[in-house]
Coordinates of C-alpha atoms and ligand atoms in Angstrom, one line a residue:
M1 CA -29.0 17.7 18.1
E2 CA -25.4 17.2 20.1
T3 CA -23.2 19.8 20.1
L4 CA -20.1 18.7 18.2
A5 CA -16.7 18.6 20.5
I6 CA -15.4 20.9 17.8
F7 CA -18.1 24.2 19.3
G8 CA -17.6 22.9 22.9
G9 CA -19.5 19.5 23.1
T10 CA -18.9 16.8 24.8
P11 CA -16.3 14.5 22.5
V12 CA -17.4 11.1 21.9
R13 CA -14.3 9.6 23.3
E14 CA -12.0 10.6 26.0
K15 CA -8.9 9.3 24.6
P16 CA -8.1 9.8 20.7
I17 CA -7.6 7.0 18.2
Y18 CA -6.1 7.2 15.1
Y19 CA -6.7 5.7 11.4
G20 CA -4.1 3.0 12.0
R21 CA -1.6 1.4 14.7
Q22 CA 0.6 -1.3 14.8
Y23 CA -0.4 -4.7 16.9
I24 CA 2.6 -5.7 19.1
D25 CA 2.3 -8.5 21.5
E26 CA 4.5 -10.7 23.9
E27 CA 5.4 -13.4 20.9
D28 CA 6.5 -10.7 18.9
V29 CA 9.0 -9.2 21.6
A30 CA 9.8 -13.0 22.5
A31 CA 11.0 -13.6 18.8
V32 CA 12.8 -10.3 18.8
V33 CA 14.7 -10.5 21.8
E34 CA 15.8 -14.0 20.9
T35 CA 17.1 -13.2 17.9
L36 CA 19.1 -10.0 19.2
T37 CA 20.8 -12.2 21.4
S38 CA 21.5 -14.8 18.5
D39 CA 25.0 -15.1 16.3
L40 CA 23.5 -13.0 13.4
I41 CA 21.5 -9.8 13.6
T42 CA 21.4 -9.3 9.7
C43 CA 22.1 -11.4 7.0
G44 CA 21.1 -14.3 8.9
P45 CA 18.3 -17.1 9.0
K46 CA 15.6 -15.3 9.8
V47 CA 15.8 -13.2 6.7
T48 CA 16.0 -16.5 4.8
E49 CA 12.9 -18.1 6.6
L50 CA 10.6 -15.1 6.4
E51 CA 11.4 -15.1 2.4
K52 CA 10.2 -18.7 2.4
K53 CA 7.1 -17.7 4.5
L54 CA 6.5 -14.9 2.3
C55 CA 6.6 -17.3 -0.7
E56 CA 3.8 -19.5 0.9
V57 CA 1.5 -16.2 1.7
S58 CA 1.9 -14.8 -1.9
G59 CA 2.1 -18.1 -3.9
A60 CA 5.3 -16.6 -5.7
K61 CA 8.5 -18.8 -6.2
Y62 CA 10.6 -16.3 -5.2
A63 CA 11.1 -13.8 -2.3
V64 CA 13.4 -10.9 -1.6
V65 CA 12.8 -8.9 1.7
V66 CA 14.3 -5.4 2.0
S67 CA 14.4 -2.3 4.3
N68 CA 11.2 -1.0 3.4
G69 CA 8.2 -0.8 0.8
T70 CA 9.7 2.2 -1.3
A71 CA 13.1 -0.1 -1.7
A72 CA 11.0 -2.9 -2.6
L73 CA 9.7 -0.4 -5.4
H74 CA 12.8 0.9 -6.3
L75 CA 14.3 -2.5 -7.2
A76 CA 11.6 -3.6 -8.8
A77 CA 11.3 -0.5 -11.2
M78 CA 15.1 -1.2 -11.6
T79 CA 14.8 -4.8 -12.2
A80 CA 12.0 -4.2 -15.1
G81 CA 14.6 -1.8 -16.7
F82 CA 12.8 1.1 -16.5
Q83 CA 15.1 3.9 -17.7
E84 CA 15.1 7.5 -19.2
G85 CA 13.0 7.8 -22.3
D86 CA 10.4 5.6 -20.8
E87 CA 7.0 5.7 -19.6
V88 CA 5.4 4.0 -16.9
I89 CA 1.7 4.1 -16.4
V90 CA 1.1 4.3 -12.5
S91 CA -2.1 5.0 -10.2
S92 CA -2.7 9.0 -9.3
I93 CA -4.2 7.9 -5.8
T94 CA -1.5 6.7 -4.0
F95 CA 1.4 7.2 -1.7
A96 CA 4.2 9.0 -3.5
A97 CA 6.5 6.4 -3.7
S98 CA 4.2 4.0 -6.4
A99 CA 5.5 7.2 -9.1
N100 CA 8.8 7.6 -7.3
C101 CA 10.1 4.4 -7.9
V102 CA 9.5 5.2 -11.7
R103 CA 11.7 8.6 -11.1
Y104 CA 14.5 6.9 -9.5
C105 CA 15.2 4.9 -13.0
G106 CA 15.3 8.2 -14.7
A107 CA 11.5 7.1 -16.4
T108 CA 8.2 9.0 -16.8
P109 CA 5.2 8.2 -14.9
V110 CA 2.0 8.9 -16.3
F111 CA -0.6 9.2 -14.0
A112 CA -3.9 7.1 -15.0
D113 CA -7.5 8.2 -13.3
I114 CA -9.2 5.9 -10.8
N115 CA -12.5 4.0 -11.4
P116 CA -14.7 6.3 -9.3
R117 CA -16.5 3.5 -7.8
T118 CA -13.8 1.1 -6.6
Y119 CA -10.9 4.1 -6.7
N120 CA -8.2 1.7 -8.1
I121 CA -6.5 2.5 -11.2
D122 CA -9.0 2.4 -14.6
P123 CA -8.5 0.0 -16.7
E124 CA -9.7 2.1 -19.5
D125 CA -7.6 4.9 -18.7
I126 CA -4.3 2.8 -18.8
R127 CA -5.3 1.6 -22.3
R128 CA -6.2 5.1 -23.3
K129 CA -2.5 6.5 -21.7
I130 CA -0.4 3.8 -23.4
T131 CA 2.2 5.2 -26.3
P132 CA 5.1 3.5 -27.9
R133 CA 7.0 4.4 -25.0
T134 CA 5.4 2.6 -22.1
K135 CA 7.1 -0.1 -20.8
G136 CA 5.1 -0.8 -17.5
I137 CA 2.3 -0.1 -15.3
V138 CA 2.9 0.1 -11.6
A139 CA -0.8 -0.8 -10.5
V140 CA -2.0 -0.4 -6.7
D141 CA -4.2 -2.1 -4.3
F142 CA -5.6 0.5 -2.9
T143 CA -7.0 0.4 0.8
G144 CA -6.3 -3.2 0.3
Q145 CA -8.8 -4.4 -2.7
A146 CA -6.6 -6.0 -5.4
V147 CA -6.6 -4.0 -9.0
E148 CA -8.5 -5.8 -11.8
L149 CA -5.6 -8.0 -12.7
D150 CA -7.5 -10.1 -15.4
E151 CA -7.9 -6.9 -17.6
I152 CA -4.4 -5.4 -16.3
R153 CA -2.6 -8.3 -17.2
E154 CA -4.4 -9.0 -20.8
I155 CA -3.3 -4.9 -21.5
C156 CA 0.5 -6.2 -20.3
R157 CA 0.3 -9.2 -22.7
E158 CA -0.8 -7.3 -25.6
H159 CA 1.5 -4.3 -25.4
H160 CA 4.5 -6.3 -24.1
L161 CA 4.7 -4.1 -20.5
I162 CA 5.9 -5.6 -16.8
L163 CA 3.3 -5.2 -14.5
I164 CA 4.7 -4.1 -10.6
E165 CA 1.7 -4.6 -8.3
D166 CA 2.2 -2.6 -5.3
A167 CA 0.5 -4.3 -2.6
A168 CA 1.5 -2.0 0.5
H169 CA -1.8 -2.4 1.4
S170 CA -2.7 -5.7 0.5
I171 CA -0.7 -8.5 2.0
G172 CA -3.7 -11.2 3.0
T173 CA -6.1 -10.2 -0.2
K174 CA -6.8 -13.1 -2.6
Y175 CA -7.8 -12.3 -6.2
K176 CA -10.3 -14.9 -7.9
G177 CA -8.9 -17.0 -4.7
Q178 CA -5.1 -16.4 -5.6
P179 CA -3.1 -14.6 -3.0
V180 CA -1.6 -11.3 -4.0
G181 CA 1.7 -11.5 -5.2
S182 CA 0.9 -14.9 -7.5
L183 CA -0.4 -12.8 -10.4
A184 CA 1.6 -10.0 -11.3
D185 CA 5.6 -9.7 -12.5
M186 CA 6.8 -8.5 -9.2
T187 CA 4.7 -7.9 -6.4
C188 CA 5.7 -5.3 -3.8
F189 CA 5.0 -5.3 0.0
S190 CA 5.4 -3.0 2.8
F191 CA 5.5 -3.7 6.3
H192 CA 5.6 -0.3 7.8
P193 CA 3.8 0.0 11.2
V194 CA 0.2 0.7 10.2
K195 CA 0.0 -2.0 7.3
T196 CA -1.6 -5.3 8.5
V197 CA 1.8 -6.6 9.4
T198 CA 4.9 -5.0 10.6
G199 CA 8.3 -5.0 11.2
G200 CA 9.0 -1.5 11.9
E201 CA 10.0 -1.1 8.7
G202 CA 10.4 -3.7 6.1
G203 CA 9.7 -4.5 2.4
A204 CA 9.8 -7.4 0.0
I205 CA 9.5 -8.2 -3.4
V206 CA 7.9 -11.4 -4.6
T207 CA 8.2 -12.8 -8.0
S208 CA 8.3 -16.1 -10.0
D209 CA 11.0 -15.1 -12.4
E210 CA 13.9 -16.6 -11.4
A211 CA 16.0 -14.1 -13.7
F212 CA 14.0 -11.1 -11.9
Y213 CA 14.8 -13.0 -8.7
K214 CA 18.6 -12.9 -9.3
R215 CA 18.8 -9.4 -10.4
L216 CA 16.8 -8.1 -7.0
V217 CA 19.3 -10.3 -4.6
R218 CA 22.1 -8.5 -6.5
L219 CA 20.9 -5.1 -6.4
R220 CA 19.3 -5.3 -2.7
T221 CA 23.6 -5.5 -1.6
H222 CA 25.3 -3.0 -3.9
G223 CA 25.1 -4.9 -7.0
I224 CA 27.7 -7.6 -5.9
T225 CA 27.2 -11.4 -6.3
R226 CA 29.2 -14.7 -4.7
D227 CA 27.9 -16.4 -7.9
P228 CA 30.6 -17.2 -10.4
E229 CA 28.2 -17.7 -13.2
Q230 CA 27.0 -13.7 -12.7
M231 CA 30.7 -12.7 -12.7
V232 CA 33.1 -11.4 -15.4
H233 CA 35.9 -12.4 -14.0
P234 CA 34.9 -16.1 -11.7
T235 CA 37.5 -17.2 -9.2
D236 CA 37.7 -20.2 -7.0
D237 CA 38.9 -17.2 -4.1
P238 CA 36.6 -18.1 -1.3
W239 CA 36.6 -14.8 -0.5
Y240 CA 35.9 -13.3 -3.7
N241 CA 32.5 -11.6 -4.6
E242 CA 31.8 -9.0 -7.1
Q243 CA 29.9 -5.9 -7.9
V244 CA 28.9 -6.2 -11.5
E245 CA 26.4 -3.0 -11.4
L246 CA 25.7 -0.4 -9.0
G247 CA 23.2 -1.4 -6.2
Y248 CA 22.1 -0.1 -3.0
N249 CA 21.9 -1.2 0.8
Y250 CA 18.6 -2.3 1.1
R251 CA 19.0 -5.0 3.7
M252 CA 16.6 -6.1 6.6
T253 CA 17.9 -6.8 9.9
D254 CA 17.3 -10.4 11.1
F255 CA 15.3 -9.3 14.3
Q256 CA 13.1 -7.0 11.8
A257 CA 12.7 -10.6 9.9
A258 CA 11.9 -12.4 13.2
L259 CA 9.1 -9.6 14.2
L260 CA 7.7 -10.0 11.2
L261 CA 8.0 -13.9 11.0
S262 CA 5.8 -13.5 14.4
Q263 CA 3.4 -11.2 12.8
L264 CA 2.8 -13.4 9.8
K265 CA 1.5 -16.1 12.1
K266 CA -1.5 -14.0 13.0
L267 CA -2.2 -12.5 9.5
P268 CA -5.4 -14.9 9.1
K269 CA -6.6 -13.1 12.7
F270 CA -5.7 -9.8 11.4
S271 CA -7.2 -10.3 8.4
A272 CA -10.4 -11.3 9.5
R273 CA -10.8 -8.8 12.2
R274 CA -10.1 -6.0 9.5
K275 CA -12.7 -7.4 7.4
E276 CA -15.1 -7.6 10.6
I277 CA -14.6 -4.0 10.8
A278 CA -14.7 -2.8 7.5
A279 CA -18.2 -4.6 6.8
R280 CA -19.7 -3.1 10.1
Y281 CA -18.7 0.4 9.0
D282 CA -20.3 -0.6 5.4
A283 CA -23.6 -1.9 6.8
I284 CA -23.8 1.4 8.5
F285 CA -22.6 4.1 6.3
R286 CA -24.2 2.2 3.1
E287 CA -27.6 3.4 4.6
M288 CA -26.8 7.3 5.2
P289 CA -27.6 9.1 1.7
E290 CA -24.6 11.8 3.1
L291 CA -21.9 9.0 2.7
T292 CA -20.6 6.8 0.0
V293 CA -19.4 3.5 0.4
Q294 CA -16.2 1.9 -1.5
E295 CA -17.6 -0.6 -4.3
E296 CA -15.9 -4.0 -3.8
I297 CA -15.3 -6.2 -7.3
P298 CA -16.3 -10.0 -6.9
E299 CA -12.8 -11.0 -7.8
S300 CA -11.3 -9.5 -4.9
D301 CA -11.6 -11.0 -1.0
T302 CA -10.1 -7.9 0.5
T303 CA -8.3 -7.5 3.5
R304 CA -9.0 -4.1 4.1
H305 CA -5.7 -1.8 5.2
L306 CA -7.8 1.6 4.9
Y307 CA -11.8 2.6 5.2
I308 CA -12.0 5.5 3.2
L309 CA -15.4 7.7 4.3
R310 CA -16.8 9.7 1.6
L311 CA -18.4 12.5 1.9
N312 CA -21.7 13.4 -0.4
L313 CA -20.9 16.7 -0.3
E314 CA -24.2 18.4 -2.0
R315 CA -25.9 16.5 1.0
L316 CA -23.7 18.7 3.6
N317 CA -23.4 22.0 4.5
C318 CA -19.7 21.5 4.8
D319 CA -16.8 20.9 3.2
R320 CA -14.5 18.2 3.6
R321 CA -12.1 19.9 5.9
Q322 CA -14.8 20.8 8.3
F323 CA -16.0 17.8 8.3
F324 CA -12.5 16.3 9.0
D325 CA -11.8 19.0 11.9
A326 CA -15.3 17.9 13.5
L327 CA -14.3 14.2 13.6
Y328 CA -11.1 14.7 15.2
A329 CA -12.2 17.0 17.8
E330 CA -14.7 13.8 18.9
N331 CA -11.4 12.3 19.1
T332 CA -12.0 9.5 16.2
C333 CA -8.9 11.1 14.4
P334 CA -8.7 10.6 10.6
Q335 CA -6.2 10.9 8.2
V336 CA -6.6 11.6 4.5
H337 CA -5.3 9.0 1.7
Y338 CA -4.2 10.2 -1.0
L339 CA -3.4 13.6 -2.3
P340 CA -3.4 12.9 -6.2
V341 CA 0.4 12.3 -6.7
Y342 CA 1.0 14.9 -9.6
W343 CA -0.4 17.7 -7.0
H344 CA 2.8 17.2 -5.3
S345 CA 4.6 20.4 -5.8
Y346 CA 7.8 17.9 -7.1
Y347 CA 5.6 16.7 -9.6
E348 CA 3.6 20.1 -10.1
K349 CA 7.3 21.5 -10.9
L350 CA 7.7 18.4 -13.5
G351 CA 5.1 19.9 -15.7
Y352 CA 2.0 17.7 -14.8
P353 CA -1.1 19.8 -14.6
R354 CA -4.0 19.9 -12.8
G355 CA -7.4 18.2 -14.2
L356 CA -5.2 15.4 -15.6
C357 CA -7.4 12.7 -13.7
P358 CA -10.5 14.2 -12.8
N359 CA -12.0 11.1 -10.9
A360 CA -9.0 11.3 -8.6
E361 CA -9.3 14.7 -7.9
K362 CA -12.8 14.6 -7.1
F363 CA -12.1 11.7 -4.7
Y364 CA -9.7 13.5 -3.0
M365 CA -11.7 16.3 -2.1
E366 CA -14.5 14.2 -0.5
V367 CA -12.5 11.8 1.7
M368 CA -10.7 10.7 5.0
S369 CA -9.6 7.4 6.1
I370 CA -11.3 6.8 9.7
P371 CA -9.8 4.1 12.2
L372 CA -9.3 0.7 11.2
Y373 CA -6.8 -2.0 12.6
Y374 CA -6.7 -5.3 14.8
S375 CA -6.5 -4.0 18.1
L376 CA -10.1 -1.7 17.9
T377 CA -12.1 -3.1 20.3
D378 CA -16.2 -3.4 19.1
E379 CA -16.5 -0.1 21.5
D380 CA -14.0 1.6 19.8
V381 CA -16.0 0.5 16.5
E382 CA -19.2 1.9 17.9
D383 CA -17.6 5.2 18.9
V384 CA -16.5 5.7 15.5
V385 CA -19.6 5.0 14.3
R386 CA -21.8 7.4 16.7
A387 CA -18.9 10.2 16.0
V388 CA -19.7 9.9 12.4
K389 CA -22.9 9.9 12.7
K390 CA -22.9 13.1 15.0
V391 CA -21.3 15.1 12.4
V392 CA -23.3 14.2 9.7
A393 CA -26.5 15.4 11.6
Y394 CA -24.9 18.4 12.5
Y395 CA -23.9 19.4 8.7
R396 CA -27.0 17.5 7.4
K397 CA -28.6 19.9 4.7
Ligands
PLP401 C1 0.8 2.5 -1.9 C2 1.9 2.4 -1.1 N1 3.0 2.1 -1.4 C3 4.3 1.8 -1.3 C4 4.4 2.4 0.0 C5 5.9 2.9 0.7 O1 6.6 2.0 1.5 P1 7.4 2.0 2.9 O2 6.7 2.9 3.9 O3 7.5 0.7 3.4 O4 8.5 2.7 2.2 C6 3.7 2.7 0.8 C7 3.7 3.2 2.4 O5 3.2 4.2 2.9 C8 2.2 2.9 0.4 O6 1.2 3.0 1.4

């Protein structure tokens, strides 16, 4: 058996690779440079063009581009009308922002457990957690796989709830042939560098509801409007604008929008390569009894953002931390997604107890995300496979 690098053996790779990274080519750089030397570098034509493009990509009628995915979720939660006294059901395995947006509005996140096979929010647990105070759901397309939208939309219809889809991971994914963005009341994207397309930072909300759209546009710029129909004191003074509610500055610059427009041209090839890499990992790891492969629902045609390596710990002489450290030392560096949100000390102090979502907690103890991004070469992918096999062989019972 090969000695693991962590115990002095030779690492599988000389240079480290990490779980995610951006891909920026010369066309992207040229698009940014061109915009930087144009007349408007913020609130200009590229933002409008990007919004049009996002409507095409998502199938929604309207898009509002903002400074990051967290801002998108914040504005969506405000626009949904969540407020103090309301409960909003949120996925338990996600980045904190999916729940924080509910807190920003003074409402209470109620965490629903995950389906132990797909890792997405479990519709049955959503049903169990509905009370007369429930006003909405924030459902996260974790790893890029669409949530069970038919069932969740049905729950929303029955209980008059607003559905916010956190699609930070899932641009490019389709549910029953429909693009993510066309199926929830509001869908939020993130364009952070590890995501499938990036603007450095950036986010967007897409919706087909005109009233939501108008409010999102207003909240993005301080709650200020130029539309006389939305004003309390409309005038024909050409300079006049009016702040009608309290909003934020969540605008995106035009050079970020230019980068995103250039990146979105490459979405089909980004998506295809991510699928190809995930399929390669699946094919190998499905045959290994020490590992569990994420189950795909047939409705989701998934552009995979994260690849979850899940350990069957009863078959290994190590815990997740030892496996993680060993894989890291091989220079195929993993990360963990995610701590159950309510395990963060902020939420713990609010009174959320351990044991709330048993499937989520078990999941967290067994997983790590391995490298998955567009520019991984076939050799890189095989290095990751070799490193995983090497660590499994070492710790196999
Ligand atoms: C599931 C999820 N929601 C929301 C966000 C927040 O996006 P951003 O980092 O663009 O604010 C992220 C990003 O990491 C995420 O993974």
